[in-house]
mmCIF file of C-alpha atoms and ligand atoms in Angstrom:
data_model
loop_
_atom_site.group_PDB
_atom_site.id
_atom_site.type_symbol
_atom_site.label_atom_id
_atom_site.label_comp_id
_atom_site.label_asym_id
_atom_site.label_seq_id
_atom_site.Cartn_x
_atom_site.Cartn_y
_atom_site.Cartn_z
ATOM 1 C CA MET A 1432 18.987 -16.931 -36.582
ATOM 2 C CA GLU A 1433 22.721 -15.929 -35.369
ATOM 3 C CA LYS A 1434 25.534 -17.567 -36.233
ATOM 4 C CA ILE A 1435 27.723 -18.673 -33.196
ATOM 5 C CA GLY A 1436 31.548 -18.796 -32.979
ATOM 6 C CA PHE A 1437 32.911 -20.495 -29.504
ATOM 7 C CA ILE A 1438 36.838 -19.848 -28.616
ATOM 8 C CA GLY A 1439 37.802 -22.543 -25.491
ATOM 9 C CA THR A 1440 35.828 -24.972 -25.004
ATOM 10 C CA GLY A 1441 37.443 -26.316 -21.741
ATOM 11 C CA VAL A 1442 35.185 -27.130 -18.953
ATOM 12 C CA MET A 1443 32.845 -24.693 -19.153
ATOM 13 C CA GLY A 1444 32.787 -23.624 -22.716
ATOM 14 C CA LYS A 1445 32.764 -27.730 -23.636
ATOM 15 C CA SER A 1446 29.235 -27.298 -22.118
ATOM 16 C CA ILE A 1447 27.996 -24.202 -23.054
ATOM 17 C CA VAL A 1448 29.050 -25.313 -26.843
ATOM 18 C CA GLY A 1449 26.304 -28.297 -25.742
ATOM 19 C CA HIS A 1450 23.480 -26.167 -24.802
ATOM 20 C CA LEU A 1451 23.614 -23.702 -28.131
ATOM 21 C CA LEU A 1452 24.038 -26.757 -30.763
ATOM 22 C CA ASP A 1453 20.900 -28.419 -28.513
ATOM 23 C CA ASN A 1454 19.275 -25.170 -29.234
ATOM 24 C CA ASN A 1455 19.836 -25.641 -33.201
ATOM 25 C CA TYR A 1456 22.468 -22.713 -33.620
ATOM 26 C CA THR A 1457 25.191 -22.995 -35.832
ATOM 27 C CA VAL A 1458 28.508 -22.910 -33.619
ATOM 28 C CA THR A 1459 31.653 -22.657 -34.839
ATOM 29 C CA ILE A 1460 34.152 -23.872 -32.972
ATOM 30 C CA TYR A 1461 37.972 -23.001 -32.219
ATOM 31 C CA ASN A 1462 40.660 -24.268 -29.143
ATOM 32 C CA ARG A 1463 44.227 -24.693 -28.788
ATOM 33 C CA THR A 1464 44.530 -28.249 -28.580
ATOM 34 C CA LYS A 1465 41.981 -29.763 -30.872
ATOM 35 C CA SER A 1466 41.506 -33.131 -28.888
ATOM 36 C CA LYS A 1467 39.265 -31.449 -26.705
ATOM 37 C CA ALA A 1468 37.024 -30.192 -29.427
ATOM 38 C CA GLU A 1469 36.241 -33.599 -30.757
ATOM 39 C CA THR A 1470 33.025 -34.471 -28.983
ATOM 40 C CA LEU A 1471 31.791 -31.291 -29.868
ATOM 41 C CA ILE A 1472 32.991 -32.249 -33.598
ATOM 42 C CA SER A 1473 31.225 -34.790 -33.406
ATOM 43 C CA LYS A 1474 28.092 -33.372 -32.545
ATOM 44 C CA GLY A 1475 27.793 -31.300 -34.761
ATOM 45 C CA ALA A 1476 29.994 -28.205 -34.199
ATOM 46 C CA LEU A 1477 32.373 -26.948 -36.573
ATOM 47 C CA TRP A 1478 35.519 -26.503 -36.068
ATOM 48 C CA ARG A 1479 38.360 -23.878 -37.847
ATOM 49 C CA ASP A 1480 41.951 -23.147 -37.549
ATOM 50 C CA SER A 1481 41.524 -19.850 -35.923
ATOM 51 C CA PRO A 1482 40.170 -17.440 -33.742
ATOM 52 C CA ARG A 1483 40.305 -15.116 -36.325
ATOM 53 C CA GLU A 1484 38.264 -17.954 -38.879
ATOM 54 C CA VAL A 1485 35.716 -18.138 -36.493
ATOM 55 C CA VAL A 1486 34.612 -14.635 -36.482
ATOM 56 C CA GLU A 1487 35.102 -14.370 -40.229
ATOM 57 C CA GLU A 1488 31.805 -17.344 -40.235
ATOM 58 C CA SER A 1489 29.548 -15.621 -36.084
ATOM 59 C CA ASP A 1490 27.572 -12.712 -36.097
ATOM 60 C CA VAL A 1491 28.259 -13.734 -32.643
ATOM 61 C CA ILE A 1492 31.410 -14.691 -30.672
ATOM 62 C CA PHE A 1493 32.202 -16.233 -26.963
ATOM 63 C CA THR A 1494 35.516 -16.375 -25.603
ATOM 64 C CA MET A 1495 36.017 -18.601 -22.905
ATOM 65 C CA VAL A 1496 40.010 -19.219 -22.335
ATOM 66 C CA GLY A 1497 42.027 -19.953 -19.055
ATOM 67 C CA TYR A 1498 44.119 -16.500 -18.178
ATOM 68 C CA PRO A 1499 43.993 -12.794 -19.299
ATOM 69 C CA SER A 1500 47.178 -13.395 -20.803
ATOM 70 C CA ASP A 1501 44.624 -16.212 -23.245
ATOM 71 C CA VAL A 1502 42.255 -13.880 -24.262
ATOM 72 C CA GLU A 1503 45.080 -11.197 -24.781
ATOM 73 C CA ASP A 1504 46.522 -13.381 -27.551
ATOM 74 C CA VAL A 1505 43.044 -14.709 -28.919
ATOM 75 C CA TYR A 1506 41.767 -11.433 -29.514
ATOM 76 C CA TYR A 1507 44.897 -9.517 -30.212
ATOM 77 C CA GLY A 1508 47.106 -12.292 -30.937
ATOM 78 C CA LYS A 1509 48.053 -13.724 -34.625
ATOM 79 C CA MET A 1510 45.358 -14.824 -36.521
ATOM 80 C CA GLY A 1511 43.541 -13.139 -33.648
ATOM 81 C CA ILE A 1512 39.763 -11.801 -33.260
ATOM 82 C CA PHE A 1513 40.640 -8.618 -33.937
ATOM 83 C CA GLU A 1514 42.328 -9.604 -37.272
ATOM 84 C CA ALA A 1515 39.068 -10.728 -38.397
ATOM 85 C CA ALA A 1516 36.328 -8.019 -40.239
ATOM 86 C CA ILE A 1517 34.186 -7.198 -37.185
ATOM 87 C CA SER A 1518 31.629 -4.577 -37.801
ATOM 88 C CA GLU A 1519 28.083 -5.442 -36.224
ATOM 89 C CA LYS A 1520 29.419 -8.355 -34.664
ATOM 90 C CA VAL A 1521 29.246 -9.095 -31.313
ATOM 91 C CA LEU A 1522 32.210 -9.827 -28.786
ATOM 92 C CA ILE A 1523 31.845 -11.818 -25.609
ATOM 93 C CA ASP A 1524 34.404 -12.529 -23.034
ATOM 94 C CA LEU A 1525 33.047 -15.209 -20.687
ATOM 95 C CA THR A 1526 36.650 -16.209 -19.339
ATOM 96 C CA THR A 1527 37.636 -14.477 -15.651
ATOM 97 C CA SER A 1528 40.130 -12.019 -16.032
ATOM 98 C CA THR A 1529 40.719 -8.702 -15.568
ATOM 99 C CA PRO A 1530 38.591 -5.419 -15.593
ATOM 100 C CA SER A 1531 41.038 -3.625 -17.698
ATOM 101 C CA MET A 1532 41.059 -6.223 -20.291
ATOM 102 C CA ALA A 1533 37.598 -5.615 -20.922
ATOM 103 C CA VAL A 1534 37.691 -2.421 -21.227
ATOM 104 C CA LYS A 1535 40.208 -2.397 -23.655
ATOM 105 C CA ILE A 1536 38.608 -4.757 -26.211
ATOM 106 C CA SER A 1537 35.392 -3.204 -25.591
ATOM 107 C CA GLN A 1538 37.401 0.187 -26.637
ATOM 108 C CA THR A 1539 38.911 -1.968 -29.853
ATOM 109 C CA ALA A 1540 35.775 -3.078 -30.873
ATOM 110 C CA SER A 1541 33.417 0.014 -30.652
ATOM 111 C CA GLU A 1542 36.779 1.749 -32.625
ATOM 112 C CA GLN A 1543 35.683 -1.003 -35.594
ATOM 113 C CA ASN A 1544 32.619 -0.726 -35.121
ATOM 114 C CA ALA A 1545 31.335 -3.809 -32.991
ATOM 115 C CA ARG A 1546 30.702 -4.564 -29.744
ATOM 116 C CA ALA A 1547 31.757 -5.474 -26.132
ATOM 117 C CA LEU A 1548 30.535 -7.744 -23.353
ATOM 118 C CA ASP A 1549 32.393 -8.904 -20.630
ATOM 119 C CA ALA A 1550 30.125 -12.131 -19.120
ATOM 120 C CA PRO A 1551 32.348 -13.889 -16.224
ATOM 121 C CA VAL A 1552 30.013 -16.602 -14.782
ATOM 122 C CA SER A 1553 29.990 -18.772 -11.307
ATOM 123 C CA GLY A 1554 28.079 -21.758 -10.709
ATOM 124 C CA GLY A 1555 30.992 -24.126 -11.664
ATOM 125 C CA ASP A 1556 31.268 -26.851 -14.019
ATOM 126 C CA LEU A 1557 27.696 -27.985 -12.990
ATOM 127 C CA GLY A 1558 26.011 -25.163 -13.465
ATOM 128 C CA ALA A 1559 27.769 -25.253 -16.884
ATOM 129 C CA LYS A 1560 26.507 -28.853 -17.724
ATOM 130 C CA ASN A 1561 22.646 -28.299 -16.446
ATOM 131 C CA GLY A 1562 22.831 -24.546 -17.821
ATOM 132 C CA THR A 1563 22.145 -22.793 -14.682
ATOM 133 C CA LEU A 1564 25.642 -20.089 -14.670
ATOM 134 C CA THR A 1565 24.850 -16.828 -13.188
ATOM 135 C CA ILE A 1566 26.500 -14.566 -15.403
ATOM 136 C CA MET A 1567 27.630 -11.091 -14.404
ATOM 137 C CA VAL A 1568 27.616 -8.700 -17.303
ATOM 138 C CA GLY A 1569 29.217 -5.224 -18.312
ATOM 139 C CA GLY A 1570 28.804 -3.450 -21.005
ATOM 140 C CA GLU A 1571 26.026 -1.627 -23.546
ATOM 141 C CA GLN A 1572 22.451 -1.943 -22.433
ATOM 142 C CA LYS A 1573 21.521 -2.636 -25.843
ATOM 143 C CA ALA A 1574 23.833 -5.663 -26.524
ATOM 144 C CA PHE A 1575 22.436 -7.209 -23.145
ATOM 145 C CA ASP A 1576 19.700 -6.885 -24.156
ATOM 146 C CA GLU A 1577 20.273 -8.295 -28.029
ATOM 147 C CA MET A 1578 21.746 -11.329 -26.088
ATOM 148 C CA LYS A 1579 19.925 -12.114 -23.408
ATOM 149 C CA PRO A 1580 18.382 -14.766 -25.602
ATOM 150 C CA ILE A 1581 20.923 -16.875 -25.831
ATOM 151 C CA LEU A 1582 22.119 -15.931 -22.474
ATOM 152 C CA ASN A 1583 19.618 -17.623 -21.380
ATOM 153 C CA LEU A 1584 20.249 -20.603 -22.672
ATOM 154 C CA PHE A 1585 22.804 -21.532 -20.215
ATOM 155 C CA SER A 1586 21.645 -19.294 -17.388
ATOM 156 C CA SER A 1587 19.568 -18.917 -14.707
ATOM 157 C CA SER A 1588 20.610 -15.446 -13.197
ATOM 158 C CA LEU A 1589 21.604 -13.098 -15.310
ATOM 159 C CA GLU A 1590 21.863 -9.179 -14.786
ATOM 160 C CA LEU A 1591 23.986 -5.849 -16.534
ATOM 161 C CA GLN A 1592 26.096 -4.450 -13.843
ATOM 162 C CA GLY A 1593 27.148 -1.803 -15.405
ATOM 163 C CA SER A 1594 29.546 -0.498 -18.053
ATOM 164 C CA SER A 1595 32.514 -2.438 -19.215
ATOM 165 C CA GLY A 1596 34.978 -3.759 -16.961
ATOM 166 C CA SER A 1597 31.452 -4.323 -13.916
ATOM 167 C CA GLY A 1598 30.787 -7.994 -15.079
ATOM 168 C CA GLN A 1599 35.044 -8.548 -14.197
ATOM 169 C CA HIS A 1600 34.558 -6.484 -10.764
ATOM 170 C CA THR A 1601 31.869 -8.357 -9.869
ATOM 171 C CA LYS A 1602 32.889 -11.357 -10.482
ATOM 172 C CA MET A 1603 35.733 -10.793 -8.191
ATOM 173 C CA ALA A 1604 33.632 -10.158 -5.480
ATOM 174 C CA ASN A 1605 32.073 -13.102 -5.582
ATOM 175 C CA GLN A 1606 35.449 -14.614 -5.546
ATOM 176 C CA ILE A 1607 36.171 -12.989 -2.405
ATOM 177 C CA MET A 1608 32.691 -14.692 -1.080
ATOM 178 C CA VAL A 1609 33.932 -17.875 -2.341
ATOM 179 C CA ALA A 1610 37.425 -17.609 -0.953
ATOM 180 C CA GLY A 1611 35.654 -17.179 2.310
ATOM 181 C CA THR A 1612 32.907 -20.733 1.594
ATOM 182 C CA MET A 1613 36.094 -22.535 0.406
ATOM 183 C CA THR A 1614 38.394 -22.252 3.338
ATOM 184 C CA GLY A 1615 35.199 -21.789 6.355
ATOM 185 C CA LEU A 1616 34.798 -25.489 4.403
ATOM 186 C CA THR A 1617 38.098 -27.227 4.733
ATOM 187 C CA GLU A 1618 38.452 -25.509 8.519
ATOM 188 C CA MET A 1619 35.045 -26.967 9.495
ATOM 189 C CA LEU A 1620 35.877 -30.629 8.284
ATOM 190 C CA VAL A 1621 39.289 -30.486 9.507
ATOM 191 C CA TYR A 1622 37.496 -29.502 12.917
ATOM 192 C CA ALA A 1623 35.217 -31.741 12.824
ATOM 193 C CA LYS A 1624 37.339 -34.605 11.772
ATOM 194 C CA LYS A 1625 39.198 -34.395 14.606
ATOM 195 C CA ALA A 1626 36.141 -34.026 16.760
ATOM 196 C CA GLY A 1627 35.310 -37.574 15.912
ATOM 197 C CA LEU A 1628 32.464 -36.267 13.841
ATOM 198 C CA ASN A 1629 30.250 -38.201 11.275
ATOM 199 C CA LEU A 1630 31.328 -35.966 8.625
ATOM 200 C CA GLU A 1631 28.456 -36.808 5.902
ATOM 201 C CA LYS A 1632 25.652 -36.346 8.590
ATOM 202 C CA VAL A 1633 27.606 -32.533 9.588
ATOM 203 C CA ILE A 1634 27.614 -31.537 6.293
ATOM 204 C CA LYS A 1635 23.830 -32.384 5.866
ATOM 205 C CA THR A 1636 23.279 -30.372 9.272
ATOM 206 C CA LEU A 1637 25.048 -27.439 8.461
ATOM 207 C CA SER A 1638 23.830 -26.875 4.813
ATOM 208 C CA GLY A 1639 19.899 -26.102 6.079
ATOM 209 C CA GLY A 1640 21.181 -24.007 9.018
ATOM 210 C CA ALA A 1641 22.855 -20.218 9.317
ATOM 211 C CA ALA A 1642 26.073 -21.728 7.536
ATOM 212 C CA GLY A 1643 24.696 -23.278 4.115
ATOM 213 C CA ASN A 1644 26.077 -22.501 1.338
ATOM 214 C CA TRP A 1645 26.934 -23.170 -2.441
ATOM 215 C CA SER A 1646 30.968 -24.762 -1.755
ATOM 216 C CA LEU A 1647 29.475 -27.184 1.193
ATOM 217 C CA GLU A 1648 26.939 -28.345 -0.850
ATOM 218 C CA ASN A 1649 28.863 -28.714 -3.457
ATOM 219 C CA TYR A 1650 32.179 -29.290 -2.263
ATOM 220 C CA GLY A 1651 32.203 -30.868 0.922
ATOM 221 C CA PRO A 1652 30.202 -34.291 -0.679
ATOM 222 C CA ARG A 1653 33.228 -34.421 -3.662
ATOM 223 C CA ILE A 1654 36.071 -33.801 -0.692
ATOM 224 C CA LEU A 1655 34.220 -37.260 1.509
ATOM 225 C CA LYS A 1656 34.949 -38.975 -1.709
ATOM 226 C CA GLU A 1657 38.374 -37.893 -2.007
ATOM 227 C CA ASP A 1658 37.245 -36.710 -5.824
ATOM 228 C CA TYR A 1659 39.488 -33.990 -6.131
ATOM 229 C CA SER A 1660 39.003 -33.645 -10.417
ATOM 230 C CA ALA A 1661 37.928 -29.655 -11.217
ATOM 231 C CA GLY A 1662 35.362 -28.875 -11.431
ATOM 232 C CA PHE A 1663 37.284 -25.360 -10.876
ATOM 233 C CA PHE A 1664 40.932 -25.756 -11.340
ATOM 234 C CA VAL A 1665 42.976 -24.468 -7.885
ATOM 235 C CA LYS A 1666 45.328 -22.918 -10.859
ATOM 236 C CA HIS A 1667 42.478 -20.351 -11.988
ATOM 237 C CA PHE A 1668 41.386 -19.531 -8.921
ATOM 238 C CA ILE A 1669 45.149 -18.325 -7.660
ATOM 239 C CA LYS A 1670 44.716 -16.393 -10.579
ATOM 240 C CA ASP A 1671 41.126 -14.712 -9.560
ATOM 241 C CA LEU A 1672 42.991 -14.076 -6.136
ATOM 242 C CA LYS A 1673 45.580 -12.259 -7.795
ATOM 243 C CA ILE A 1674 43.585 -10.500 -10.169
ATOM 244 C CA VAL A 1675 41.620 -9.589 -6.906
ATOM 245 C CA LEU A 1676 44.521 -8.091 -4.654
ATOM 246 C CA ASP A 1677 45.653 -5.956 -7.300
ATOM 247 C CA GLU A 1678 42.011 -4.767 -8.274
ATOM 248 C CA ALA A 1679 41.819 -3.957 -3.873
ATOM 249 C CA ASP A 1680 45.208 -2.141 -4.337
ATOM 250 C CA LYS A 1681 44.442 0.302 -6.360
ATOM 251 C CA MET A 1682 41.164 0.939 -5.054
ATOM 252 C CA GLU A 1683 43.697 1.110 -1.818
ATOM 253 C CA ILE A 1684 41.887 -1.503 0.584
ATOM 254 C CA ASP A 1685 43.310 -4.667 2.355
ATOM 255 C CA LEU A 1686 40.935 -7.552 1.897
ATOM 256 C CA PRO A 1687 43.007 -9.935 4.964
ATOM 257 C CA SER A 1688 40.560 -12.800 4.885
ATOM 258 C CA THR A 1689 41.487 -13.055 0.534
ATOM 259 C CA ARG A 1690 44.998 -12.217 0.822
ATOM 260 C CA LEU A 1691 45.628 -15.087 3.667
ATOM 261 C CA ALA A 1692 42.938 -17.435 1.399
ATOM 262 C CA LYS A 1693 45.581 -16.587 -2.283
ATOM 263 C CA GLU A 1694 48.274 -17.723 -0.035
ATOM 264 C CA LEU A 1695 47.528 -21.146 1.472
ATOM 265 C CA TYR A 1696 46.150 -21.996 -2.307
ATOM 266 C CA ASP A 1697 49.753 -21.047 -3.612
ATOM 267 C CA GLN A 1698 51.067 -23.320 -0.609
ATOM 268 C CA LEU A 1699 48.857 -25.617 -2.360
ATOM 269 C CA GLY A 1700 50.313 -24.816 -6.285
ATOM 270 C CA GLN A 1701 53.770 -25.222 -5.137
ATOM 271 C CA ALA A 1702 52.033 -28.131 -3.996
ATOM 272 C CA GLY A 1703 51.266 -29.086 -7.055
ATOM 273 C CA TYR A 1704 48.040 -29.265 -6.653
ATOM 274 C CA ASP A 1705 47.510 -27.051 -9.578
ATOM 275 C CA GLU A 1706 45.125 -29.420 -11.450
ATOM 276 C CA ASN A 1707 43.121 -29.711 -9.072
ATOM 277 C CA GLY A 1708 39.941 -28.517 -8.233
ATOM 278 C CA THR A 1709 39.993 -26.819 -5.433
ATOM 279 C CA GLN A 1710 37.944 -28.372 -2.901
ATOM 280 C CA ALA A 1711 41.577 -29.747 -3.087
ATOM 281 C CA LEU A 1712 42.860 -27.042 -0.632
ATOM 282 C CA ILE A 1713 41.872 -29.638 2.161
ATOM 283 C CA LYS A 1714 45.394 -31.431 1.296
ATOM 284 C CA LEU A 1715 47.186 -29.144 3.307
ATOM 285 C CA TRP A 1716 45.647 -30.841 6.833
ATOM 286 C CA TRP A 1717 45.016 -33.932 5.448
ATOM 287 C CA GLU A 1718 47.881 -35.518 3.638
ATOM 288 C CA SER A 1719 50.426 -34.887 6.859
ATOM 289 C CA ASP A 1720 47.834 -36.662 8.983
HETATM 290 P P1 NAP B 3070 39.748 -25.067 -19.057
HETATM 291 O O1 NAP B 3070 38.599 -26.511 -18.931
HETATM 292 O O2 NAP B 3070 41.579 -24.632 -19.187
HETATM 293 O O3 NAP B 3070 39.203 -24.203 -20.558
HETATM 294 C C1 NAP B 3070 40.024 -22.944 -21.071
HETATM 295 C C2 NAP B 3070 39.901 -23.428 -22.641
HETATM 296 O O4 NAP B 3070 40.871 -22.586 -23.349
HETATM 297 C C3 NAP B 3070 41.162 -25.146 -22.550
HETATM 298 O O5 NAP B 3070 40.708 -25.857 -23.386
HETATM 299 C C4 NAP B 3070 42.510 -24.441 -23.218
HETATM 300 O O6 NAP B 3070 42.633 -25.392 -24.107
HETATM 301 C C5 NAP B 3070 41.796 -22.964 -24.082
HETATM 302 N N1 NAP B 3070 42.616 -21.827 -24.798
HETATM 303 C C6 NAP B 3070 43.536 -21.176 -23.731
HETATM 304 N N2 NAP B 3070 44.470 -20.274 -24.715
HETATM 305 C C7 NAP B 3070 44.122 -20.709 -25.589
HETATM 306 C C8 NAP B 3070 44.321 -19.812 -26.823
HETATM 307 N N3 NAP B 3070 45.192 -19.011 -26.562
HETATM 308 N N4 NAP B 3070 43.302 -20.202 -28.117
HETATM 309 C C9 NAP B 3070 42.278 -21.223 -28.062
HETATM 310 N N5 NAP B 3070 42.146 -21.543 -27.002
HETATM 311 C C10 NAP B 3070 42.728 -21.123 -25.568
HETATM 312 O O7 NAP B 3070 38.995 -24.174 -17.788
HETATM 313 P P2 NAP B 3070 37.768 -23.737 -18.089
HETATM 314 O O8 NAP B 3070 37.057 -24.417 -16.182
HETATM 315 O O9 NAP B 3070 36.927 -24.181 -18.930
HETATM 316 O O10 NAP B 3070 37.604 -22.502 -16.818
HETATM 317 C C11 NAP B 3070 37.208 -21.428 -17.979
HETATM 318 C C12 NAP B 3070 37.770 -20.311 -17.664
HETATM 319 O O11 NAP B 3070 36.701 -19.805 -16.788
HETATM 320 C C13 NAP B 3070 38.478 -19.316 -16.716
HETATM 321 O O12 NAP B 3070 39.189 -17.963 -16.758
HETATM 322 C C14 NAP B 3070 37.831 -19.772 -15.314
HETATM 323 O O13 NAP B 3070 38.655 -19.079 -14.419
HETATM 324 C C15 NAP B 3070 36.741 -19.674 -15.451
HETATM 325 N N6 NAP B 3070 35.221 -20.199 -14.409
HETATM 326 C C16 NAP B 3070 35.590 -21.116 -14.471
HETATM 327 C C17 NAP B 3070 34.960 -21.845 -13.619
HETATM 328 C C18 NAP B 3070 34.917 -23.916 -13.278
HETATM 329 O O14 NAP B 3070 34.800 -23.887 -12.902
HETATM 330 N N7 NAP B 3070 35.274 -23.734 -14.110
HETATM 331 C C19 NAP B 3070 33.522 -21.625 -12.978
HETATM 332 C C20 NAP B 3070 33.616 -20.373 -13.466
HETATM 333 C C21 NAP B 3070 34.543 -19.364 -14.367
HETATM 334 P P3 NAP B 3070 43.894 -26.194 -23.764
HETATM 335 O O15 NAP B 3070 42.757 -27.556 -24.748
HETATM 336 O O16 NAP B 3070 45.258 -26.221 -25.114
HETATM 337 O O17 NAP B 3070 44.369 -25.678 -22.481
#
């Protein structure tokens, strides 16, 4: 059985490590803020003081940090992953990051006889808790095939999309779609409320028709309960939409709806809601009611 390392035990990482421990893997962990790892340590995860030390103990190393700059830090920084001997090891980045960072990591890994996969996920905090994430993978077929049994422990849908960076590009395609469903959900509720409709009934009815989608089913009820906790942080969605628009610029395509979604989320962030979940977009309307 492979020994697993896991760096970044936040909202998503914590649940994923839980599944690995439940399946009797030895998991060595590191997180910037140690207190966020305490629950996992009490469940049997082993703590090390840096990414480098985690790698030294492990065959397969997962990372799930916040931003591309965190990924850079964890892989290339002082006491980072690439300071360890990584020959024969597999590095899997679950963070939503840039395609170019994925290619860079994969090149550095292969120069040292290791392999890397970019494997961002979708399915939210609940998908991580329930072990039903969708994983979008970029990298080599052989490494993907070898890692499938481990990835399946916290996923219900898993696909190799192509070479390194393809997982991140697929995740950006996902986020373009989610930008549409989140703005759609928000404007739908703003409209339905003003029209004096029963919002619970509206959400239930719409979920069964052509407007049904994940954001509506998962975030609609949270909004009605005024539960704006993350879930998926506003600050991370802004990061993702920036990556989408940067990549679109490079490809010389214009995505006006996604651009507008980013402007709305930027406004929400500037209003101080960065640490809320993405369902907080409704506050741009309802707080001024
Ligand atoms: P999170 O709760 O902020 O978790 C990220 C964790 O990484 C934090 O615990 C953070 O440490 C740690 N970290 C950051 N930089 C680090 C570093 N240099 N060294 C060690 N640890 C570091 O965020 P999350 O919701 O789990 O999301 C993680 C990633 O998954 C993001 O890229 C996000 O966009 C993506 N994602 C999230 C969801 C979702 O629904 N939540 C869904 C799909 C994809 P601290 O404790 O010090 O902050």
